[in-house]
Amino acid sequence: MTPTGWLERDGLRLAVHDAGGAGLPVVFQHGLCGDARQVAEVFPPDPAFRRVLLECRGHGASEAGEACSIAVFAGDVAALAETLPGPVVLGGISMGAAIALRLAVVRPDLVRALVLVRPAWDVQTAPPNMAPNAEVGALLARLDPDAARAAFAAGATARKLAVRAPDNLVSLTGFFDRRPQQATARLLTAISADGPGVTAEEVAALRLPVLVCATPEDAVHPLALARRLARRIAQSSFVVLPPRGRDRPAHHAALQSAIRRFLKEL
């Protein structure tokens, strides 16, 4: 997807994708090693909402630089949100959800409501569910892509995911085709070892509407983690989506419906 504009941060050009229009501004972020296409696939097409996103450093058309953390990415998203009529609805998928959660705590002036889709973090740093991403990153850091792919496919993680969470296995296998290789390795290892940098008490103190969406058969984004996160927040609603690996169109349709309903009730 072609960016509609650029945000300058720390000497880097970061890609902005703004659907435009007079609808409610919703800043919605992609997941780790994702880009604007991931968001366009799941966000409800509705003129009542103005979908805006920033491709994080090293993702999509954005330049990478040296800094690589959820806190840095969140700072960039905050800079984008400051340019919009606000406060805005802030949301995202996986890493995008962690960015949104962090900003709700550290920049509450910017955030009207949250949409947290398939969160991979609640308040923990380096949660065990991110270990498969870290494993792929470590293999890419030391082997060529074909050898790294073969080593991962022969390992215990791939065998377990093939049975318990085949959609995760598809996503992880796709990382071996992502370029540049070393940038992908760095993102996977650094972000898997990171966290939103907020406490359970800070999350419990949030007083804003929150939608949390999760799905079964997802080892990287566990249903139990999402449920626990929703329980921490007084004004949250929790939606279980159809498993993405079994019926991707049904998963996306249910997610779009849940987001649309939540936003129209604000």
C-alpha positions as a Markdown table, in Angstrom:
| # | Residue | x | y | z |
|---|---|---|---|---|
| 1 | Met | 0.0 | 0.0 | 0.0 |
| 2 | Thr | 1.2 | 3.5 | -0.9 |
| 3 | Pro | 1.6 | 5.8 | 2.1 |
| 4 | Thr | -0.6 | 9.0 | 2.1 |
| 5 | Gly | 2.0 | 10.9 | 4.0 |
| 6 | Trp | 5.1 | 10.8 | 6.2 |
| 7 | Leu | 6.0 | 11.5 | 9.8 |
| 8 | Glu | 9.5 | 12.7 | 10.5 |
| 9 | Arg | 11.0 | 11.3 | 13.8 |
| 10 | Asp | 14.6 | 11.1 | 14.9 |
| 11 | Gly | 15.7 | 11.8 | 11.3 |
| 12 | Leu | 13.6 | 8.9 | 10.0 |
| 13 | Arg | 10.7 | 8.9 | 7.6 |
| 14 | Leu | 7.8 | 6.9 | 8.9 |
| 15 | Ala | 4.9 | 6.0 | 6.6 |
| 16 | Val | 1.4 | 7.3 | 7.4 |
| 17 | His | -1.7 | 5.7 | 6.0 |
| 18 | Asp | -4.8 | 7.9 | 6.4 |
| 19 | Ala | -8.1 | 6.8 | 4.9 |
| 20 | Gly | -9.3 | 10.4 | 5.3 |
| 21 | Gly | -12.9 | 11.5 | 5.6 |
| 22 | Ala | -14.9 | 13.2 | 8.3 |
| 23 | Gly | -15.5 | 10.0 | 10.4 |
| 24 | Leu | -14.3 | 9.3 | 13.9 |
| 25 | Pro | -10.4 | 9.1 | 13.9 |
| 26 | Val | -9.2 | 5.6 | 14.8 |
| 27 | Val | -5.5 | 5.1 | 15.0 |
| 28 | Phe | -5.1 | 1.4 | 14.5 |
| 29 | Gln | -1.7 | -0.3 | 14.5 |
| 30 | His | -0.3 | -3.5 | 12.8 |
| 31 | Gly | 1.4 | -6.3 | 14.5 |
| 32 | Leu | 5.1 | -7.3 | 14.7 |
| 33 | Cys | 6.6 | -7.5 | 11.2 |
| 34 | Gly | 3.2 | -6.5 | 9.7 |
| 35 | Asp | 2.2 | -3.4 | 7.8 |
| 36 | Ala | -0.7 | -1.3 | 6.6 |
| 37 | Arg | -2.1 | -4.3 | 4.6 |
| 38 | Gln | -2.8 | -6.2 | 7.8 |
| 39 | Val | -4.9 | -3.4 | 9.2 |
| 40 | Ala | -6.8 | -2.8 | 5.9 |
| 41 | Glu | -7.7 | -6.5 | 5.9 |
| 42 | Val | -9.4 | -6.4 | 9.3 |
| 43 | Phe | -10.7 | -2.9 | 9.9 |
| 44 | Pro | -14.4 | -2.3 | 9.1 |
| 45 | Pro | -14.8 | -0.3 | 5.9 |
| 46 | Asp | -17.3 | 2.4 | 7.1 |
| 47 | Pro | -17.4 | 6.1 | 6.3 |
| 48 | Ala | -18.3 | 6.7 | 10.0 |
| 49 | Phe | -14.6 | 5.9 | 10.9 |
| 50 | Arg | -11.4 | 7.5 | 9.6 |
| 51 | Arg | -8.8 | 4.7 | 9.7 |
| 52 | Val | -5.2 | 6.1 | 10.4 |
| 53 | Leu | -2.1 | 4.1 | 11.0 |
| 54 | Leu | 1.7 | 4.6 | 11.2 |
| 55 | Glu | 3.9 | 1.8 | 9.9 |
| 56 | Cys | 6.3 | 1.3 | 12.8 |
| 57 | Arg | 10.1 | 1.8 | 12.3 |
| 58 | Gly | 11.4 | -1.1 | 10.2 |
| 59 | His | 7.9 | -2.0 | 9.0 |
| 60 | Gly | 6.3 | -1.4 | 5.6 |
| 61 | Ala | 7.7 | 1.7 | 4.0 |
| 62 | Ser | 9.0 | 3.2 | 7.2 |
| 63 | Glu | 12.8 | 3.5 | 7.8 |
| 64 | Ala | 14.3 | 1.5 | 10.6 |
| 65 | Gly | 16.9 | 3.4 | 12.5 |
| 66 | Glu | 18.6 | 2.0 | 15.6 |
| 67 | Ala | 15.9 | 2.2 | 18.3 |
| 68 | Cys | 13.6 | -0.8 | 18.4 |
| 69 | Ser | 11.1 | -1.1 | 21.3 |
| 70 | Ile | 7.4 | -0.9 | 22.0 |
| 71 | Ala | 8.1 | 2.3 | 23.9 |
| 72 | Val | 9.8 | 3.9 | 20.9 |
| 73 | Phe | 7.1 | 2.7 | 18.6 |
| 74 | Ala | 4.4 | 4.1 | 21.0 |
| 75 | Gly | 6.2 | 7.5 | 21.1 |
| 76 | Asp | 6.0 | 7.6 | 17.3 |
| 77 | Val | 2.3 | 6.8 | 17.3 |
| 78 | Ala | 1.7 | 9.4 | 20.0 |
| 79 | Ala | 3.3 | 12.0 | 17.7 |
| 80 | Leu | 0.9 | 11.0 | 14.9 |
| 81 | Ala | -2.1 | 11.1 | 17.3 |
| 82 | Glu | -1.2 | 14.6 | 18.3 |
| 83 | Thr | -1.8 | 15.7 | 14.7 |
| 84 | Leu | -5.4 | 14.5 | 14.7 |
| 85 | Pro | -8.5 | 15.9 | 16.2 |
| 86 | Gly | -8.6 | 14.1 | 19.5 |
| 87 | Pro | -8.6 | 12.4 | 21.8 |
| 88 | Val | -8.7 | 9.4 | 19.3 |
| 89 | Val | -9.7 | 5.8 | 19.5 |
| 90 | Leu | -6.5 | 3.8 | 19.6 |
| 91 | Gly | -6.1 | 0.2 | 18.8 |
| 92 | Gly | -4.1 | -2.5 | 17.1 |
| 93 | Ile | -3.3 | -6.1 | 16.6 |
| 94 | Ser | -0.8 | -8.0 | 18.8 |
| 95 | Met | 2.2 | -5.6 | 19.0 |
| 96 | Gly | -0.2 | -2.8 | 18.0 |
| 97 | Ala | -2.4 | -3.7 | 20.9 |
| 98 | Ala | 0.6 | -3.4 | 23.2 |
| 99 | Ile | 1.4 | 0.0 | 21.8 |
| 100 | Ala | -2.2 | 1.1 | 22.3 |
| 101 | Leu | -2.3 | -0.1 | 25.9 |
| 102 | Arg | 1.0 | 1.7 | 26.7 |
| 103 | Leu | -0.3 | 5.0 | 25.3 |
| 104 | Ala | -3.6 | 4.7 | 27.3 |
| 105 | Val | -1.4 | 4.6 | 30.5 |
| 106 | Val | 1.3 | 7.1 | 29.6 |
| 107 | Arg | -0.6 | 9.5 | 27.4 |
| 108 | Pro | -4.3 | 9.3 | 28.5 |
| 109 | Asp | -4.8 | 12.8 | 27.0 |
| 110 | Leu | -4.6 | 11.3 | 23.6 |
| 111 | Val | -6.8 | 8.2 | 24.0 |
| 112 | Arg | -10.6 | 8.1 | 24.0 |
| 113 | Ala | -11.1 | 4.4 | 23.8 |
| 114 | Leu | -9.1 | 1.2 | 23.1 |
| 115 | Val | -9.5 | -1.7 | 20.7 |
| 116 | Leu | -7.1 | -4.5 | 21.6 |
| 117 | Val | -7.1 | -7.4 | 19.0 |
| 118 | Arg | -5.3 | -10.7 | 19.7 |
| 119 | Pro | -3.1 | -9.1 | 22.4 |
| 120 | Ala | 0.2 | -10.9 | 23.0 |
| 121 | Trp | 1.1 | -9.0 | 26.1 |
| 122 | Asp | -0.8 | -7.9 | 29.2 |
| 123 | Val | 1.7 | -6.3 | 31.6 |
| 124 | Gln | 4.5 | -8.9 | 31.3 |
| 125 | Thr | 7.9 | -8.4 | 29.6 |
| 126 | Ala | 9.0 | -11.2 | 27.4 |
| 127 | Pro | 5.9 | -13.3 | 27.9 |
| 128 | Pro | 6.5 | -17.1 | 27.2 |
| 129 | Asn | 3.9 | -17.0 | 24.3 |
| 130 | Met | 6.4 | -14.8 | 22.4 |
| 131 | Ala | 9.1 | -17.5 | 22.5 |
| 132 | Pro | 8.3 | -18.8 | 19.0 |
| 133 | Asn | 8.9 | -15.4 | 17.5 |
| 134 | Ala | 12.2 | -15.1 | 19.4 |
| 135 | Glu | 13.2 | -18.6 | 18.1 |
| 136 | Val | 12.6 | -17.5 | 14.5 |
| 137 | Gly | 14.5 | -14.3 | 15.1 |
| 138 | Ala | 17.5 | -16.2 | 16.6 |
| 139 | Leu | 17.6 | -18.6 | 13.6 |
| 140 | Leu | 17.5 | -15.7 | 11.1 |
| 141 | Ala | 20.3 | -14.0 | 13.0 |
| 142 | Arg | 22.7 | -16.8 | 12.4 |
| 143 | Leu | 21.6 | -18.8 | 9.3 |
| 144 | Asp | 20.5 | -18.1 | 5.8 |
| 145 | Pro | 16.7 | -18.1 | 5.3 |
| 146 | Asp | 16.5 | -21.6 | 3.8 |
| 147 | Ala | 18.6 | -23.1 | 6.5 |
| 148 | Ala | 16.7 | -21.2 | 9.2 |
| 149 | Arg | 13.4 | -22.3 | 7.8 |
| 150 | Ala | 14.5 | -26.0 | 7.7 |
| 151 | Ala | 15.8 | -25.8 | 11.3 |
| 152 | Phe | 12.6 | -24.3 | 12.6 |
| 153 | Ala | 10.5 | -26.8 | 10.7 |
| 154 | Ala | 12.4 | -29.7 | 12.3 |
| 155 | Gly | 12.1 | -28.4 | 15.8 |
| 156 | Ala | 9.7 | -29.0 | 18.6 |
| 157 | Thr | 8.0 | -25.6 | 18.4 |
| 158 | Ala | 6.8 | -26.1 | 14.8 |
| 159 | Arg | 5.6 | -29.7 | 15.6 |
| 160 | Lys | 3.5 | -28.4 | 18.5 |
| 161 | Leu | 2.1 | -25.4 | 16.6 |
| 162 | Ala | 1.1 | -27.7 | 13.6 |
| 163 | Val | -1.3 | -29.4 | 16.0 |
| 164 | Arg | -2.4 | -26.7 | 18.4 |
| 165 | Ala | -2.2 | -23.4 | 16.4 |
| 166 | Pro | -1.6 | -24.0 | 12.7 |
| 167 | Asp | -2.3 | -20.3 | 11.9 |
| 168 | Asn | 0.6 | -19.3 | 14.1 |
| 169 | Leu | 2.8 | -21.7 | 12.2 |
| 170 | Val | 1.8 | -20.2 | 8.9 |
| 171 | Ser | 2.7 | -16.7 | 10.2 |
| 172 | Leu | 6.0 | -17.7 | 11.7 |
| 173 | Thr | 7.0 | -19.6 | 8.5 |
| 174 | Gly | 6.3 | -16.4 | 6.5 |
| 175 | Phe | 9.0 | -14.5 | 8.5 |
| 176 | Phe | 11.7 | -16.5 | 6.7 |
| 177 | Asp | 10.7 | -14.8 | 3.4 |
| 178 | Arg | 10.7 | -11.3 | 4.9 |
| 179 | Arg | 13.5 | -8.9 | 3.9 |
| 180 | Pro | 15.8 | -7.5 | 4.9 |
| 181 | Gln | 16.7 | -10.7 | 6.8 |
| 182 | Gln | 18.8 | -9.1 | 9.6 |
| 183 | Ala | 16.3 | -6.4 | 10.2 |
| 184 | Thr | 13.6 | -9.1 | 10.6 |
| 185 | Ala | 15.8 | -11.0 | 13.0 |
| 186 | Arg | 16.3 | -7.9 | 15.1 |
| 187 | Leu | 12.7 | -7.0 | 15.2 |
| 188 | Leu | 11.6 | -10.5 | 16.2 |
| 189 | Thr | 14.2 | -10.9 | 19.0 |
| 190 | Ala | 14.0 | -7.3 | 20.4 |
| 191 | Ile | 10.2 | -7.0 | 20.5 |
| 192 | Ser | 9.7 | -10.6 | 21.7 |
| 193 | Ala | 11.9 | -9.7 | 24.7 |
| 194 | Asp | 10.0 | -6.4 | 25.3 |
| 195 | Gly | 6.7 | -5.4 | 26.9 |
| 196 | Pro | 4.3 | -2.5 | 27.1 |
| 197 | Gly | 6.1 | -1.1 | 30.1 |
| 198 | Val | 3.0 | -0.7 | 32.3 |
| 199 | Thr | 1.9 | -2.2 | 35.6 |
| 200 | Ala | -1.1 | -4.2 | 36.5 |
| 201 | Glu | -2.1 | -1.3 | 38.8 |
| 202 | Glu | -1.9 | 1.2 | 36.0 |
| 203 | Val | -4.0 | -1.0 | 33.7 |
| 204 | Ala | -6.6 | -1.5 | 36.4 |
| 205 | Ala | -6.8 | 2.2 | 36.9 |
| 206 | Leu | -7.8 | 2.9 | 33.3 |
| 207 | Arg | -11.2 | 4.5 | 33.0 |
| 208 | Leu | -12.2 | 4.4 | 29.3 |
| 209 | Pro | -14.1 | 2.0 | 27.1 |
| 210 | Val | -12.0 | -1.0 | 25.9 |
| 211 | Leu | -12.8 | -3.8 | 23.4 |
| 212 | Val | -10.6 | -6.9 | 23.7 |
| 213 | Cys | -10.9 | -9.5 | 20.9 |
| 214 | Ala | -9.2 | -12.9 | 20.9 |
| 215 | Thr | -9.5 | -16.3 | 19.4 |
| 216 | Pro | -8.9 | -19.9 | 20.4 |
| 217 | Glu | -6.2 | -22.0 | 18.8 |
| 218 | Asp | -3.7 | -19.2 | 19.0 |
| 219 | Ala | -0.5 | -19.9 | 21.0 |
| 220 | Val | 1.2 | -16.6 | 20.3 |
| 221 | His | -1.9 | -14.6 | 21.3 |
| 222 | Pro | -3.4 | -16.8 | 24.0 |
| 223 | Leu | -7.1 | -16.6 | 24.7 |
| 224 | Ala | -6.4 | -16.8 | 28.5 |
| 225 | Leu | -4.0 | -13.8 | 28.3 |
| 226 | Ala | -6.6 | -11.7 | 26.5 |
| 227 | Arg | -9.3 | -12.7 | 29.0 |
| 228 | Arg | -7.0 | -11.8 | 31.9 |
| 229 | Leu | -6.2 | -8.4 | 30.3 |
| 230 | Ala | -9.9 | -7.7 | 29.9 |
| 231 | Arg | -10.6 | -8.6 | 33.5 |
| 232 | Arg | -8.1 | -6.0 | 34.6 |
| 233 | Ile | -10.0 | -3.2 | 33.0 |
| 234 | Ala | -13.3 | -2.1 | 34.5 |
| 235 | Gln | -14.9 | -0.8 | 31.3 |
| 236 | Ser | -13.9 | -3.6 | 29.0 |
| 237 | Ser | -15.9 | -5.9 | 26.8 |
| 238 | Phe | -14.5 | -9.2 | 25.6 |
| 239 | Val | -15.3 | -10.9 | 22.3 |
| 240 | Val | -14.2 | -14.4 | 21.3 |
| 241 | Leu | -13.7 | -14.6 | 17.5 |
| 242 | Pro | -13.8 | -17.7 | 15.3 |
| 243 | Pro | -10.3 | -19.4 | 15.0 |
| 244 | Arg | -8.4 | -17.6 | 12.2 |
| 245 | Gly | -6.7 | -20.7 | 11.1 |
| 246 | Arg | -10.0 | -22.6 | 10.5 |
| 247 | Asp | -11.9 | -19.9 | 8.6 |
| 248 | Arg | -10.1 | -16.7 | 7.9 |
| 249 | Pro | -13.0 | -14.9 | 6.2 |
| 250 | Ala | -15.3 | -15.7 | 9.2 |
| 251 | His | -12.7 | -14.5 | 11.6 |
| 252 | His | -12.3 | -11.2 | 9.8 |
| 253 | Ala | -16.0 | -10.7 | 9.4 |
| 254 | Ala | -16.6 | -11.3 | 13.1 |
| 255 | Leu | -13.7 | -8.9 | 14.0 |
| 256 | Gln | -15.0 | -6.2 | 11.7 |
| 257 | Ser | -18.5 | -6.6 | 13.2 |
| 258 | Ala | -17.2 | -6.4 | 16.8 |
| 259 | Ile | -15.1 | -3.3 | 16.0 |
| 260 | Arg | -18.0 | -1.5 | 14.2 |
| 261 | Arg | -20.4 | -2.2 | 17.0 |
| 262 | Phe | -18.0 | -1.0 | 19.7 |
| 263 | Leu | -17.1 | 2.2 | 17.8 |
| 264 | Lys | -20.7 | 3.1 | 17.0 |
| 265 | Glu | -21.6 | 2.8 | 20.7 |
| 266 | Leu | -19.0 | 5.3 | 21.8 |
